[in-house]
Structure formats: C-alpha cells, structure tokens
C-alpha cells in the first residue's frame, strides 16, 4: 500500500499554538486505519517537494509570515502540488498566505500564492478567543471548535467558498470562517484545529486516500472528550 506523504511546511517560520499537531493527528488517524503515513518537515531553506499527498502550514507572526510567502512563491513546489490535486490545509498566517494578498507588519499589502481566491488585510481590534462555527453542509463535517488570535480580516472572492459560519468568534470578519477551493482548505482555527475537529481531519484524509476504513472506536475517546470539553466551555448550558 502506498505511504501517505504528509508535508509540514516551514515549521521554522510558522507553527504557533501547537499547529504541528495537525500533521501528527493526520498521521495517527491514517495509521489507526492501517494506512501507512509519514510526516516530512520542510524548513524554509529547503525545497518544498511537489509529490506530497497532504500539505500543512501553520500560523505565526507577521514578519515570518511575509518571509514564508516570498519563499513559497519563489520555490513553486506547493503551487505545483496543488495544481496536480494535492490536499492543502493552512492555518491563520498560513491561511492568509494562500490568498492573493495579506497585510504585512506595517499593514502594507504583501503578495500571497493565490491558491485561495481571497484578500486579507489588517483590521481592528485583534481577534482573540474561542471560536465555534458550523461547516458548509456540502462538506459533511460537524461543528468546528478552535482558538483564534489574528489581526487580519479576510474577504473571499467568487472562486472560494466559506468553510463555515461563525456561532462565536470573528473568523474572516463577516460572519464566515475559513475558506475552501478544490482541495485547498484554510482556517483561522488553532487548537490545534484537526485535534479538536477529527471530522475535518477525516475529510482531508478522504480527499487524499479515498474512502477510509473505520477507526477502532476506543481510539476516539480522548478526541471526543477534548471536543466536548471545549464546546461546553463556550456554549451556554441548558
Ligand atoms: N499575522 C497574522 C495576523 O495577525 C496571523 C496571526 C496568526 O497566525 N496567529 O492576522
């Protein structure tokens, strides 16, 4: 069976709030189903391999975010991978980098990769706190829980669809949260997002590997407990 190749992009620049957990959880959920998987970490002084199956990138500060955007555009490997159908999951700074443009450290526009049809810009006040959002029903993923901390707001163009609608928190800043376009998914959610939202993790795995065998039910206990605990912390109890 082919090994699922997960590529964790630029941990030296973008990896806040444990975003690396997104790669670990995909690897674990694949292996628990008997699907071989391996994580390759690619630092910003290395080429991004174009033959990965799922690419992941995390959040970070404004200056490393600008460096990451410049480097990814010059490298070309991620663009090539997405063009041939690879899955990409991008969080916060990494999410903004996938749009056409975002606000740099002084608010100046910085060019992104344009893999998501969207523009981000700095906005006041900074959005910090828990976020809860309902996913586009077309994707069949349960309610999202996460943590956001960003200055930017994001406006989607017609080719990108909102990933979800916010119940709590800011997200894109217009009542929506995140975006998807083909197999590229972006979100402001940390937490890490795929640890708190196994349904989203399985959507990405399905896109990369096809229909998934079931997981041993006991291996879901901790993830379910974390999810319930985070949702209960922000949802008013009856
Ligand atoms: N620098 C970006 C912003 O503030 C992203 C922040 C982050 O990744 N947490 O909007």
Short mmCIF file of C-alpha atoms and ligand atoms in Angstrom, two decimals:
data_model
loop_
_atom_site.label_atom_id
_atom_site.label_comp_id
_atom_site.label_asym_id
_atom_site.label_seq_id
_atom_site.Cartn_x
_atom_site.Cartn_y
_atom_site.Cartn_z
CA UNK A 1 0.00 0.00 0.00
CA UNK A 2 1.32 3.46 -0.92
CA UNK A 3 2.53 5.54 2.03
CA UNK A 4 0.53 8.73 2.51
CA UNK A 5 3.03 11.58 2.39
CA UNK A 6 2.22 14.47 4.74
CA UNK A 7 4.35 17.59 4.29
CA UNK A 8 4.62 20.07 7.19
CA UNK A 9 5.73 23.33 5.61
CA UNK A 10 8.15 25.76 7.27
CA UNK A 11 7.91 24.80 10.98
CA UNK A 12 10.87 27.16 11.46
CA UNK A 13 8.69 30.14 10.45
CA UNK A 14 5.04 29.22 11.01
CA UNK A 15 3.97 26.92 13.82
CA UNK A 16 2.12 28.61 16.69
CA UNK A 17 -0.28 27.17 19.28
CA UNK A 18 0.77 23.59 18.57
CA UNK A 19 -0.27 23.70 14.89
CA UNK A 20 2.19 20.85 14.30
CA UNK A 21 -0.49 18.69 15.97
CA UNK A 22 -2.43 18.91 12.70
CA UNK A 23 0.24 16.83 10.95
CA UNK A 24 0.51 14.40 13.88
CA UNK A 25 -3.24 13.83 14.01
CA UNK A 26 -3.47 13.10 10.27
CA UNK A 27 -0.59 10.64 10.58
CA UNK A 28 -2.22 8.94 13.58
CA UNK A 29 -5.73 8.76 12.09
CA UNK A 30 -4.28 7.24 8.91
CA UNK A 31 -2.18 4.67 10.78
CA UNK A 32 -5.04 3.64 13.10
CA UNK A 33 -6.88 2.66 9.93
CA UNK A 34 -3.95 0.62 8.65
CA UNK A 35 -2.92 3.26 6.12
CA UNK A 36 0.85 3.87 6.20
CA UNK A 37 1.66 7.57 6.59
CA UNK A 38 4.77 9.67 7.23
CA UNK A 39 5.35 13.33 8.04
CA UNK A 40 8.13 15.22 6.24
CA UNK A 41 9.12 18.58 7.78
CA UNK A 42 10.35 21.15 5.28
CA UNK A 43 12.17 24.18 6.67
CA UNK A 44 12.31 27.48 4.81
CA UNK A 45 15.83 26.80 3.48
CA UNK A 46 14.65 23.56 1.83
CA UNK A 47 12.71 22.88 -1.37
CA UNK A 48 9.03 22.01 -0.95
CA UNK A 49 8.61 18.56 -2.56
CA UNK A 50 5.91 18.58 -5.22
CA UNK A 51 4.98 14.89 -4.76
CA UNK A 52 3.30 15.06 -1.33
CA UNK A 53 -0.30 13.98 -0.70
CA UNK A 54 -1.31 16.43 2.06
CA UNK A 55 0.46 19.72 2.82
CA UNK A 56 0.06 21.55 6.12
CA UNK A 57 1.14 25.02 7.19
CA UNK A 58 0.54 26.84 10.48
CA UNK A 59 0.17 30.29 11.98
CA UNK A 60 2.77 32.81 13.05
CA UNK A 61 3.92 36.38 13.45
CA UNK A 62 3.74 38.98 10.67
CA UNK A 63 7.43 39.02 9.67
CA UNK A 64 7.89 35.23 9.37
CA UNK A 65 4.56 35.16 7.52
CA UNK A 66 5.91 37.58 4.87
CA UNK A 67 9.14 35.58 4.60
CA UNK A 68 7.15 32.36 4.16
CA UNK A 69 5.01 33.88 1.40
CA UNK A 70 8.05 35.12 -0.55
CA UNK A 71 9.83 31.82 -0.17
CA UNK A 72 6.82 29.69 -1.19
CA UNK A 73 6.21 31.82 -4.29
CA UNK A 74 9.89 31.57 -5.32
CA UNK A 75 10.00 27.82 -4.58
CA UNK A 76 6.98 26.81 -6.66
CA UNK A 77 6.72 23.27 -5.20
CA UNK A 78 3.46 23.85 -3.31
CA UNK A 79 1.78 25.51 -6.29
CA UNK A 80 2.80 22.54 -8.47
CA UNK A 81 1.48 20.04 -5.91
CA UNK A 82 -1.90 21.79 -5.58
CA UNK A 83 -2.20 22.01 -9.39
CA UNK A 84 -1.93 18.20 -9.60
CA UNK A 85 -4.60 17.72 -6.91
CA UNK A 86 -2.71 17.51 -3.61
CA UNK A 87 -4.60 18.48 -0.44
CA UNK A 88 -3.54 21.63 1.45
CA UNK A 89 -4.61 22.60 4.98
CA UNK A 90 -3.49 26.11 6.01
CA UNK A 91 -3.98 27.79 9.39
CA UNK A 92 -4.12 31.51 10.27
CA UNK A 93 -0.92 33.15 8.89
CA UNK A 94 -0.60 30.14 6.58
CA UNK A 95 -4.24 30.64 5.54
CA UNK A 96 -3.70 34.32 4.72
CA UNK A 97 -0.57 33.42 2.70
CA UNK A 98 -2.70 31.21 0.41
CA UNK A 99 -4.81 34.20 -0.72
CA UNK A 100 -3.90 36.80 -3.33
CA UNK A 101 -2.73 39.33 -0.74
CA UNK A 102 -2.48 39.97 3.01
CA UNK A 103 -1.43 42.82 5.33
CA UNK A 104 2.25 42.83 6.33
CA UNK A 105 3.75 44.02 9.63
CA UNK A 106 3.07 47.70 8.80
CA UNK A 107 -0.23 46.93 7.11
CA UNK A 108 1.35 47.07 3.64
CA UNK A 109 -0.09 44.64 1.08
CA UNK A 110 2.05 41.53 0.62
CA UNK A 111 1.52 39.10 -2.27
CA UNK A 112 0.31 35.59 -1.43
CA UNK A 113 0.21 32.42 -3.55
CA UNK A 114 -3.34 32.94 -4.83
CA UNK A 115 -4.33 29.30 -4.19
CA UNK A 116 -7.47 30.62 -2.46
CA UNK A 117 -9.48 33.41 -4.12
CA UNK A 118 -9.36 35.89 -1.24
CA UNK A 119 -7.70 39.01 0.13
CA UNK A 120 -6.73 39.65 3.76
CA UNK A 121 -5.92 42.96 5.41
CA UNK A 122 -5.20 44.16 8.93
CA UNK A 123 -8.27 45.12 10.97
CA UNK A 124 -9.00 46.37 14.49
CA UNK A 125 -9.48 45.05 17.08
CA UNK A 126 -7.32 41.94 17.21
CA UNK A 127 -9.49 38.81 17.35
CA UNK A 128 -8.53 36.61 20.28
CA UNK A 129 -10.54 33.82 21.85
CA UNK A 130 -12.55 30.66 21.36
CA UNK A 131 -14.35 30.21 18.07
CA UNK A 132 -17.26 27.95 17.16
CA UNK A 133 -18.54 27.62 13.60
CA UNK A 134 -20.90 25.47 11.53
CA UNK A 135 -19.31 23.92 8.43
CA UNK A 136 -20.74 24.24 4.90
CA UNK A 137 -23.24 21.34 4.82
CA UNK A 138 -21.77 20.24 1.45
CA UNK A 139 -18.67 19.04 3.35
CA UNK A 140 -20.48 16.88 5.95
CA UNK A 141 -18.22 17.91 8.86
CA UNK A 142 -19.58 18.53 12.39
CA UNK A 143 -19.44 21.95 14.12
CA UNK A 144 -15.90 23.36 14.43
CA UNK A 145 -14.25 24.35 17.71
CA UNK A 146 -10.97 26.25 17.87
CA UNK A 147 -8.96 29.18 19.16
CA UNK A 148 -8.24 32.32 17.15
CA UNK A 149 -5.63 35.05 17.55
CA UNK A 150 -5.20 37.27 14.50
CA UNK A 151 -5.23 40.86 13.37
CA UNK A 152 -6.30 40.18 9.78
CA UNK A 153 -9.77 40.00 8.24
CA UNK A 154 -10.35 38.04 5.05
CA UNK A 155 -12.70 38.68 2.14
CA UNK A 156 -13.46 35.81 -0.22
CA UNK A 157 -13.79 36.08 -3.99
CA UNK A 158 -16.26 34.03 -6.06
CA UNK A 159 -13.99 31.01 -6.57
CA UNK A 160 -13.51 30.32 -2.85
CA UNK A 161 -16.36 29.19 -0.58
CA UNK A 162 -16.60 29.88 3.14
CA UNK A 163 -15.59 26.81 5.13
CA UNK A 164 -18.11 27.64 7.86
CA UNK A 165 -20.38 30.25 9.51
CA UNK A 166 -19.41 31.56 12.92
CA UNK A 167 -21.56 30.97 16.01
CA UNK A 168 -18.91 32.55 18.24
CA UNK A 169 -15.76 34.48 17.36
CA UNK A 170 -14.58 36.52 14.38
CA UNK A 171 -13.10 34.22 11.72
CA UNK A 172 -12.98 36.04 8.38
CA UNK A 173 -14.72 39.05 9.98
CA UNK A 174 -18.02 38.86 8.05
CA UNK A 175 -19.81 36.00 9.82
CA UNK A 176 -17.88 33.34 7.91
CA UNK A 177 -14.80 31.38 8.94
CA UNK A 178 -12.13 29.92 6.68
CA UNK A 179 -12.34 29.04 3.01
CA UNK A 180 -12.06 26.12 0.61
CA UNK A 181 -11.42 25.89 -3.08
CA UNK A 182 -10.87 22.48 -4.65
CA UNK A 183 -8.75 20.58 -2.15
CA UNK A 184 -7.27 23.68 -0.53
CA UNK A 185 -8.72 24.43 2.93
CA UNK A 186 -7.82 27.44 5.06
CA UNK A 187 -8.97 28.44 8.53
CA UNK A 188 -8.15 30.79 11.40
CA UNK A 189 -8.61 27.91 13.87
CA UNK A 190 -5.77 26.84 16.13
CA UNK A 191 -6.34 24.35 18.89
CA UNK A 192 -4.79 22.53 17.02
CA UNK A 193 -7.71 22.53 14.59
CA UNK A 194 -7.51 18.89 13.48
CA UNK A 195 -7.08 17.62 17.05
CA UNK A 196 -10.28 19.37 18.13
CA UNK A 197 -12.09 18.54 14.89
CA UNK A 198 -11.44 14.94 13.82
CA UNK A 199 -14.24 15.22 11.22
CA UNK A 200 -12.23 17.87 9.38
CA UNK A 201 -9.11 15.68 9.62
CA UNK A 202 -11.02 12.78 8.06
CA UNK A 203 -12.33 14.98 5.23
CA UNK A 204 -8.72 15.82 4.27
CA UNK A 205 -7.67 12.15 4.55
CA UNK A 206 -10.62 11.08 2.37
CA UNK A 207 -9.65 13.59 -0.31
CA UNK A 208 -6.09 12.23 -0.24
CA UNK A 209 -6.69 8.49 0.19
CA UNK A 210 -10.30 7.76 -0.83
CA UNK A 211 -12.91 6.09 1.37
CA UNK A 212 -11.44 5.41 4.81
CA UNK A 213 -11.68 2.15 6.78
CA UNK A 214 -13.26 2.62 10.24
CA UNK A 215 -11.08 3.51 13.26
CA UNK A 216 -11.11 1.40 16.44
CA UNK A 217 -13.89 3.19 18.44
CA UNK A 218 -11.83 3.30 21.68
CA UNK A 219 -9.19 5.40 19.89
CA UNK A 220 -11.74 8.24 19.57
CA UNK A 221 -12.38 8.61 23.31
CA UNK A 222 -9.78 11.29 24.09
CA UNK A 223 -10.57 13.35 20.98
CA UNK A 224 -14.29 13.24 21.80
CA UNK A 225 -13.63 14.29 25.40
CA UNK A 226 -11.47 17.26 24.32
CA UNK A 227 -14.10 18.33 21.79
CA UNK A 228 -16.96 18.09 24.27
CA UNK A 229 -14.96 19.96 26.91
CA UNK A 230 -14.09 22.86 24.55
CA UNK A 231 -17.63 23.16 23.17
CA UNK A 232 -19.14 23.02 26.68
CA UNK A 233 -16.75 25.79 27.84
CA UNK A 234 -18.32 28.28 25.43
CA UNK A 235 -21.87 27.02 24.84
CA UNK A 236 -24.42 28.10 27.46
CA UNK A 237 -25.69 25.05 29.35
CA UNK A 238 -29.48 24.46 29.43
N1 LIG B 1 -0.03 37.55 11.44
C1 LIG B 1 -1.39 37.20 11.15
C2 LIG B 1 -2.42 38.11 11.81
O1 LIG B 1 -2.17 38.66 12.87
C3 LIG B 1 -1.61 35.75 11.55
C4 LIG B 1 -1.54 35.53 13.04
C5 LIG B 1 -1.51 34.06 13.40
O2 LIG B 1 -1.13 33.20 12.61
N2 LIG B 1 -1.85 33.73 14.64
O3 LIG B 1 -3.50 38.26 11.28
#
